[in-house]
Amino acid sequence: MAVPVAAWTRPVERKKPADTAEFLRIVTESPMLRRMPRTPRIPLAPAQERMWHAAAAGYSADWNVARAFRIRGQAVNIPALLAAIDDVMRRHAPLRTCYPATADGPVQVVMDADVARIDVRVVDSFAGELTERIAEFSGRAFDLGTEVPIRARVFRLGARDVVMALVVHHISLDGQSMGPLMRDLVTAYLARASRQAPAWPPLPVDYIDYTLWKHEYLGAYDDPSSRASTQLRYWANNLVGRPIPLELPYDRAGSGYRDAAGALLRVRLDADIHRMLLHRARQSGSSVFMMLQTAFAVAVSAFAKSPDVTVATAVSGRDDPLLADIVGNLADDVLMRVRLDRAADMTELLDQVRRVALAAFANPDTSNPRLLRCLPQDPNHPLFQATLILQRDDAAPPGESIPGGLSVTEVPTGVVRAKHDLEFGLTEHYDHTGAPVGIDGPFLYPMARFDPETAERFAEKFLATVELIASGYTGPIAPLLVSAPRRRARRVRNRPAPGC
């Protein structure tokens, strides 16, 4: 996937609230995000708690976020590139934060920018061995208590051709951080190559401001009227009595459950299906995301032979425009419990999923570890086994230039980690006029649990259900939970070997 430098240097669009009355209500009832006075102890943000506990249990490497970028087109200035990495770490505090355990729980300790430098090795390599070397580099675990959560390596293929591998632990970075991170890195590189310091505007708030504000906003759990307590009660009431775990048709049930080595299938819905989904979503007062989540619930229900399924999705946590340029982990999972036995037909199921999604998004701040402690279930069973995330990608207007003839292309890292049984990471694509051009992305699954044929069967069931919904189907739900998928066309490409 070619990623033009100009796409990373464009300013982020600031969205205005659609409803002034609603915006004023939120403003008057909520503490405003702002620069916060520092306290001696900086707790974790709610979105960080799951990653910290997973790392403490020995699964730190499962949460490594690895990206590799090939830089070509002119003589690559290696010293400028290394200086740019230092510049970005100085700008974004989560990249130089450790997370030690204390008697009062884990905390954030931000290291001084002059101390928190990383040793970036430059190694000569060639294209044939690159994927294997990047995968090895990306798979090593971080010690979150003592290490900064970032490492980088430069693989030199030639004077005009290098690959930079970046690995950041998920506790310090989410999916929407990659845009500002790479934009700032490119800005710093171009400045350092010209023997200047990067001249970027100061961030209005940083991640520590966000953390302290978030805790102020949520309040204390020992206050029954706080937002934190209210959200926890919602989830505890909503999830009680659900089947745990879902009995999926594992090919190797009970073996290697904690092995996150994964494989992926590439799936795609074409522009026609995308347009039809948009049309039906508008008719039903819904969204493409809710259409896809409905199909996902049907597929999971059919796969598990259960009319009561709980799936997950992610919330970005970036509703405030002050957070648009922050690098850090603001995203978290929310759960969606769908009762297919309470919907007589597809119209009722779409309406149920819409209501469930809106309620979930209204209660996004209860961390998984805390919720697990409050539910009457075996803590060895996860809160969810299946997740679907949808992002939107808008094409850049034509004619944008790349500064200095620099070409930046994202390349495969050779790393696939499937932390859950069934994972879709889908992206909606729109052209520069705003017209839909398709939906695609990977379906990930753990190789310790599923054979490729089983995974493909699930992906086909999901895609066939999406097409059925897009076509306007309003009939009963029950037949969809037992029937095999009908393929309109081949839409799944099997990738049994790791690589993304």
CSV table of N, CA, C and O in Angstrom, one decimal, residues 46-128:
chain,number,residue,atom,x,y,z
A,46,PRO,N,-8.2,4.5,31.4
A,46,PRO,CA,-9.0,3.3,31.3
A,46,PRO,C,-8.7,2.4,30.1
A,46,PRO,O,-8.6,1.2,30.2
A,47,ALA,N,-8.4,3.1,29.0
A,47,ALA,CA,-8.1,2.3,27.8
A,47,ALA,C,-6.7,1.5,27.9
A,47,ALA,O,-6.5,0.6,27.1
A,48,GLN,N,-5.9,1.9,28.9
A,48,GLN,CA,-4.6,1.2,29.0
A,48,GLN,C,-4.6,0.0,29.9
A,48,GLN,O,-3.7,-0.8,29.9
A,49,GLU,N,-5.7,-0.2,30.7
A,49,GLU,CA,-5.7,-1.2,31.7
A,49,GLU,C,-5.6,-2.6,31.2
A,49,GLU,O,-4.9,-3.4,31.7
A,50,ARG,N,-6.3,-2.9,30.1
A,50,ARG,CA,-6.3,-4.2,29.6
A,50,ARG,C,-4.9,-4.6,29.1
A,50,ARG,O,-4.5,-5.7,29.3
A,51,MET,N,-4.2,-3.7,28.4
A,51,MET,CA,-2.9,-4.0,27.9
A,51,MET,C,-1.9,-4.2,29.0
A,51,MET,O,-1.1,-5.1,29.0
A,52,TRP,N,-2.0,-3.4,30.1
A,52,TRP,CA,-1.1,-3.6,31.2
A,52,TRP,C,-1.3,-4.9,31.9
A,52,TRP,O,-0.3,-5.6,32.2
A,53,HIS,N,-2.5,-5.3,32.1
A,53,HIS,CA,-2.8,-6.6,32.8
A,53,HIS,C,-2.4,-7.8,31.9
A,53,HIS,O,-1.9,-8.8,32.4
A,54,ALA,N,-2.6,-7.7,30.6
A,54,ALA,CA,-2.1,-8.7,29.7
A,54,ALA,C,-0.6,-8.8,29.7
A,54,ALA,O,-0.1,-10.0,29.8
A,55,ALA,N,0.1,-7.7,29.7
A,55,ALA,CA,1.5,-7.7,29.8
A,55,ALA,C,2.0,-8.3,31.1
A,55,ALA,O,3.0,-9.1,31.2
A,56,ALA,N,1.3,-8.0,32.2
A,56,ALA,CA,1.7,-8.5,33.5
A,56,ALA,C,1.5,-10.0,33.6
A,56,ALA,O,2.2,-10.7,34.4
A,57,ALA,N,0.6,-10.5,32.8
A,57,ALA,CA,0.3,-12.0,32.8
A,57,ALA,C,1.2,-12.7,31.8
A,57,ALA,O,1.1,-13.9,31.7
A,58,GLY,N,2.1,-12.0,31.2
A,58,GLY,CA,3.1,-12.6,30.3
A,58,GLY,C,2.8,-12.5,28.8
A,58,GLY,O,3.4,-13.2,28.0
A,59,TYR,N,1.8,-11.7,28.4
A,59,TYR,CA,1.4,-11.6,27.0
A,59,TYR,C,1.7,-10.3,26.4
A,59,TYR,O,1.0,-9.8,25.5
A,60,SER,N,2.8,-9.7,26.9
A,60,SER,CA,3.1,-8.3,26.4
A,60,SER,C,3.3,-8.3,24.9
A,60,SER,O,2.8,-7.4,24.2
A,61,ALA,N,4.0,-9.2,24.3
A,61,ALA,CA,4.3,-9.2,22.9
A,61,ALA,C,3.0,-9.3,22.0
A,61,ALA,O,3.1,-8.8,20.8
A,62,ASP,N,2.0,-9.9,22.5
A,62,ASP,CA,0.7,-9.9,21.7
A,62,ASP,C,0.2,-8.5,21.4
A,62,ASP,O,-0.6,-8.4,20.5
A,63,TRP,N,0.6,-7.5,22.2
A,63,TRP,CA,0.1,-6.2,22.0
A,63,TRP,C,1.1,-5.2,21.3
A,63,TRP,O,0.9,-4.0,21.4
A,64,ASN,N,2.1,-5.8,20.7
A,64,ASN,CA,3.0,-5.0,19.9
A,64,ASN,C,2.3,-4.5,18.7
A,64,ASN,O,1.7,-5.3,18.0
A,65,VAL,N,2.4,-3.3,18.4
A,65,VAL,CA,1.9,-2.7,17.1
A,65,VAL,C,3.1,-2.5,16.2
A,65,VAL,O,4.0,-1.6,16.5
A,66,ALA,N,3.2,-3.2,15.1
A,66,ALA,CA,4.4,-3.2,14.3
A,66,ALA,C,4.0,-2.6,12.9
A,66,ALA,O,3.0,-3.0,12.3
A,67,ARG,N,4.8,-1.6,12.4
A,67,ARG,CA,4.7,-1.1,11.1
A,67,ARG,C,6.0,-0.9,10.5
A,67,ARG,O,7.0,-0.7,11.1
A,68,ALA,N,6.1,-1.1,9.1
A,68,ALA,CA,7.3,-0.9,8.4
A,68,ALA,C,7.1,-0.1,7.2
A,68,ALA,O,6.1,-0.3,6.5
A,69,PHE,N,8.0,0.8,6.9
A,69,PHE,CA,7.8,1.8,5.8
A,69,PHE,C,9.1,1.9,5.0
A,69,PHE,O,10.2,2.0,5.5
A,70,ARG,N,8.9,1.7,3.7
A,70,ARG,CA,10.0,1.7,2.7
A,70,ARG,C,10.1,3.2,2.2
A,70,ARG,O,9.1,3.7,1.7
A,71,ILE,N,11.3,3.7,2.3
A,71,ILE,CA,11.5,5.1,1.9
A,71,ILE,C,12.5,5.1,0.8
A,71,ILE,O,13.6,4.7,0.9
A,72,ARG,N,12.0,5.7,-0.4
A,72,ARG,CA,12.8,5.7,-1.6
A,72,ARG,C,12.6,7.0,-2.4
A,72,ARG,O,11.8,7.8,-2.0
A,73,GLY,N,13.4,7.1,-3.4
A,73,GLY,CA,13.2,8.3,-4.3
A,73,GLY,C,14.3,9.3,-4.3
A,73,GLY,O,14.4,10.1,-5.2
A,74,GLN,N,15.1,9.3,-3.2
A,74,GLN,CA,16.2,10.2,-3.1
A,74,GLN,C,17.2,9.6,-2.1
A,74,GLN,O,16.8,8.6,-1.4
A,75,ALA,N,18.4,10.1,-2.1
A,75,ALA,CA,19.3,9.6,-1.1
A,75,ALA,C,18.8,9.8,0.3
A,75,ALA,O,18.5,10.9,0.7
A,76,VAL,N,18.6,8.7,1.0
A,76,VAL,CA,18.0,8.8,2.4
A,76,VAL,C,19.0,9.2,3.4
A,76,VAL,O,20.1,8.6,3.5
A,77,ASN,N,18.7,10.3,4.1
A,77,ASN,CA,19.6,10.9,5.1
A,77,ASN,C,19.4,10.1,6.4
A,77,ASN,O,18.5,10.5,7.2
A,78,ILE,N,20.2,9.2,6.7
A,78,ILE,CA,20.0,8.3,7.9
A,78,ILE,C,20.1,9.1,9.2
A,78,ILE,O,19.3,9.0,10.0
A,79,PRO,N,21.2,10.0,9.3
A,79,PRO,CA,21.2,10.8,10.6
A,79,PRO,C,19.9,11.6,10.8
A,79,PRO,O,19.5,11.8,11.9
A,80,ALA,N,19.4,12.2,9.7
A,80,ALA,CA,18.2,13.0,9.8
A,80,ALA,C,17.0,12.1,10.2
A,80,ALA,O,16.1,12.5,11.0
A,81,LEU,N,16.9,10.9,9.7
A,81,LEU,CA,15.9,9.9,10.1
A,81,LEU,C,16.0,9.6,11.6
A,81,LEU,O,14.9,9.6,12.3
A,82,LEU,N,17.2,9.3,12.1
A,82,LEU,CA,17.3,9.0,13.5
A,82,LEU,C,17.0,10.2,14.4
A,82,LEU,O,16.4,10.0,15.4
A,83,ALA,N,17.4,11.4,13.9
A,83,ALA,CA,17.1,12.6,14.7
A,83,ALA,C,15.5,12.8,14.7
A,83,ALA,O,15.0,13.3,15.7
A,84,ALA,N,14.9,12.5,13.6
A,84,ALA,CA,13.4,12.6,13.6
A,84,ALA,C,12.7,11.7,14.6
A,84,ALA,O,11.7,12.1,15.2
A,85,ILE,N,13.2,10.5,14.8
A,85,ILE,CA,12.7,9.6,15.8
A,85,ILE,C,12.8,10.2,17.1
A,85,ILE,O,11.8,10.2,17.9
A,86,ASP,N,13.9,10.8,17.5
A,86,ASP,CA,14.1,11.5,18.8
A,86,ASP,C,13.1,12.7,18.9
A,86,ASP,O,12.5,12.9,19.9
A,87,ASP,N,12.9,13.4,17.8
A,87,ASP,CA,12.0,14.6,17.8
A,87,ASP,C,10.6,14.1,18.1
A,87,ASP,O,9.9,14.7,18.9
A,88,VAL,N,10.2,13.0,17.5
A,88,VAL,CA,8.8,12.5,17.7
A,88,VAL,C,8.6,12.0,19.2
A,88,VAL,O,7.6,12.2,19.8
A,89,MET,N,9.6,11.3,19.7
A,89,MET,CA,9.6,10.9,21.1
A,89,MET,C,9.5,12.1,22.0
A,89,MET,O,8.8,12.0,23.1
A,90,ARG,N,10.2,13.1,21.7
A,90,ARG,CA,10.1,14.3,22.6
A,90,ARG,C,8.7,15.0,22.5
A,90,ARG,O,8.2,15.5,23.5
A,91,ARG,N,8.1,15.0,21.3
A,91,ARG,CA,6.8,15.6,21.2
A,91,ARG,C,5.7,14.8,21.8
A,91,ARG,O,4.7,15.4,22.4
A,92,HIS,N,5.8,13.5,21.8
A,92,HIS,CA,4.6,12.7,22.3
A,92,HIS,C,5.1,11.9,23.5
A,92,HIS,O,5.8,10.9,23.4
A,93,ALA,N,4.6,12.3,24.7
A,93,ALA,CA,5.0,11.7,25.9
A,93,ALA,C,4.7,10.2,26.0
A,93,ALA,O,5.6,9.5,26.7
A,94,PRO,N,3.7,9.6,25.5
A,94,PRO,CA,3.5,8.1,25.6
A,94,PRO,C,4.6,7.3,25.1
A,94,PRO,O,4.8,6.2,25.5
A,95,LEU,N,5.4,7.9,24.1
A,95,LEU,CA,6.5,7.1,23.5
A,95,LEU,C,7.7,7.1,24.4
A,95,LEU,O,8.6,6.3,24.2
A,96,ARG,N,7.7,7.8,25.5
A,96,ARG,CA,8.8,7.7,26.5
A,96,ARG,C,8.2,7.6,27.9
A,96,ARG,O,8.7,8.1,28.9
A,97,THR,N,7.1,6.8,28.0
A,97,THR,CA,6.5,6.5,29.3
A,97,THR,C,6.7,5.0,29.7
A,97,THR,O,6.5,4.1,28.9
A,98,CYS,N,7.0,4.8,31.0
A,98,CYS,CA,7.1,3.5,31.5
A,98,CYS,C,5.8,3.3,32.4
A,98,CYS,O,5.2,4.3,32.9
A,99,TYR,N,5.5,2.0,32.7
A,99,TYR,CA,4.3,1.7,33.4
A,99,TYR,C,4.6,0.7,34.6
A,99,TYR,O,4.1,-0.4,34.5
A,100,PRO,N,5.3,1.2,35.6
A,100,PRO,CA,5.6,0.2,36.7
A,100,PRO,C,4.4,0.0,37.6
A,100,PRO,O,3.5,0.8,37.7
A,101,ALA,N,4.5,-1.2,38.3
A,101,ALA,CA,3.5,-1.5,39.3
A,101,ALA,C,3.9,-0.8,40.6
A,101,ALA,O,5.1,-0.7,40.9
A,102,THR,N,2.9,-0.4,41.4
A,102,THR,CA,3.1,0.2,42.7
A,102,THR,C,2.1,-0.5,43.7
A,102,THR,O,1.3,-1.2,43.3
A,103,ALA,N,2.3,-0.1,44.9
A,103,ALA,CA,1.4,-0.7,46.0
A,103,ALA,C,-0.1,-0.2,45.7
A,103,ALA,O,-1.0,-0.9,46.1
A,104,ASP,N,-0.2,0.9,45.0
A,104,ASP,CA,-1.6,1.5,44.7
A,104,ASP,C,-2.0,1.2,43.3
A,104,ASP,O,-2.9,1.8,42.8
A,105,GLY,N,-1.3,0.3,42.6
A,105,GLY,CA,-1.7,0.0,41.2
A,105,GLY,C,-0.7,0.5,40.2
A,105,GLY,O,0.2,1.3,40.6
A,106,PRO,N,-0.8,0.2,39.0
A,106,PRO,CA,0.1,0.6,37.9
A,106,PRO,C,0.0,2.1,37.7
A,106,PRO,O,-1.1,2.7,37.9
A,107,VAL,N,1.1,2.8,37.4
A,107,VAL,CA,1.1,4.2,37.1
A,107,VAL,C,1.9,4.5,35.8
A,107,VAL,O,2.6,3.6,35.3
A,108,GLN,N,1.7,5.7,35.4
A,108,GLN,CA,2.5,6.2,34.2
A,108,GLN,C,3.7,7.1,34.7
A,108,GLN,O,3.4,8.0,35.5
A,109,VAL,N,4.8,6.8,34.3
A,109,VAL,CA,6.0,7.6,34.6
A,109,VAL,C,6.6,8.0,33.3
A,109,VAL,O,7.2,7.2,32.5
A,110,VAL,N,6.5,9.3,33.0
A,110,VAL,CA,7.1,9.9,31.8
A,110,VAL,C,8.5,10.3,32.0
A,110,VAL,O,8.9,11.0,32.9
A,111,MET,N,9.4,9.7,31.1
A,111,MET,CA,10.8,9.9,31.3
A,111,MET,C,11.2,11.3,30.6
A,111,MET,O,10.5,11.7,29.6
A,112,ASP,N,12.2,11.9,31.1
A,112,ASP,CA,12.7,13.1,30.5
A,112,ASP,C,13.1,12.9,29.0
A,112,ASP,O,13.8,11.9,28.7
A,113,ALA,N,12.8,13.8,28.1
A,113,ALA,CA,13.1,13.6,26.7
A,113,ALA,C,14.6,13.5,26.4
A,113,ALA,O,15.0,12.8,25.5
A,114,ASP,N,15.4,14.1,27.3
A,114,ASP,CA,16.9,14.0,27.0
A,114,ASP,C,17.4,12.6,27.5
A,114,ASP,O,18.6,12.3,27.1
A,115,VAL,N,16.7,11.9,28.3
A,115,VAL,CA,17.1,10.6,28.8
A,115,VAL,C,16.5,9.5,28.0
A,115,VAL,O,17.1,8.4,27.7
A,116,ALA,N,15.2,9.6,27.6
A,116,ALA,CA,14.5,8.5,27.0
A,116,ALA,C,14.8,8.4,25.5
A,116,ALA,O,13.9,8.5,24.6
A,117,ARG,N,16.0,8.2,25.1
A,117,ARG,CA,16.4,8.0,23.7
A,117,ARG,C,16.6,6.5,23.5
A,117,ARG,O,17.0,5.7,24.4
A,118,ILE,N,16.3,6.0,22.3
A,118,ILE,CA,16.4,4.6,22.0
A,118,ILE,C,17.6,4.4,21.0
A,118,ILE,O,17.9,5.3,20.3
A,119,ASP,N,18.1,3.2,21.1
A,119,ASP,CA,19.3,2.9,20.3
A,119,ASP,C,18.7,2.3,19.0
A,119,ASP,O,18.2,1.2,18.9
A,120,VAL,N,18.8,3.1,17.9
A,120,VAL,CA,18.2,2.6,16.6
A,120,VAL,C,19.4,2.1,15.7
A,120,VAL,O,20.2,2.9,15.3
A,121,ARG,N,19.4,0.8,15.6
A,121,ARG,CA,20.4,0.2,14.8
A,121,ARG,C,20.1,0.4,13.3
A,121,ARG,O,19.0,0.3,12.9
A,122,VAL,N,21.2,0.6,12.5
A,122,VAL,CA,21.1,0.6,11.0
A,122,VAL,C,21.8,-0.6,10.5
A,122,VAL,O,23.0,-0.8,10.8
A,123,VAL,N,21.1,-1.5,9.8
A,123,VAL,CA,21.7,-2.7,9.4
A,123,VAL,C,21.5,-2.9,7.9
A,123,VAL,O,20.5,-2.5,7.3
A,124,ASP,N,22.5,-3.4,7.2
A,124,ASP,CA,22.4,-3.7,5.8
A,124,ASP,C,21.6,-5.0,5.6
A,124,ASP,O,21.7,-5.9,6.3
A,125,SER,N,20.7,-4.9,4.6
A,125,SER,CA,19.8,-6.1,4.4
A,125,SER,C,19.5,-6.2,2.9
A,125,SER,O,20.0,-5.3,2.1
A,126,PHE,N,18.7,-7.2,2.5
A,126,PHE,CA,18.2,-7.3,1.1
A,126,PHE,C,16.8,-7.7,1.1
A,126,PHE,O,16.3,-8.3,2.2
A,127,ALA,N,16.1,-7.5,0.1
A,127,ALA,CA,14.6,-7.7,0.1
A,127,ALA,C,14.2,-9.1,0.4
A,127,ALA,O,13.2,-9.3,1.1
A,128,GLY,N,14.9,-10.1,0.0
A,128,GLY,CA,14.5,-11.5,0.3
A,128,GLY,C,14.4,-11.9,1.7
A,128,GLY,O,13.7,-12.8,2.1
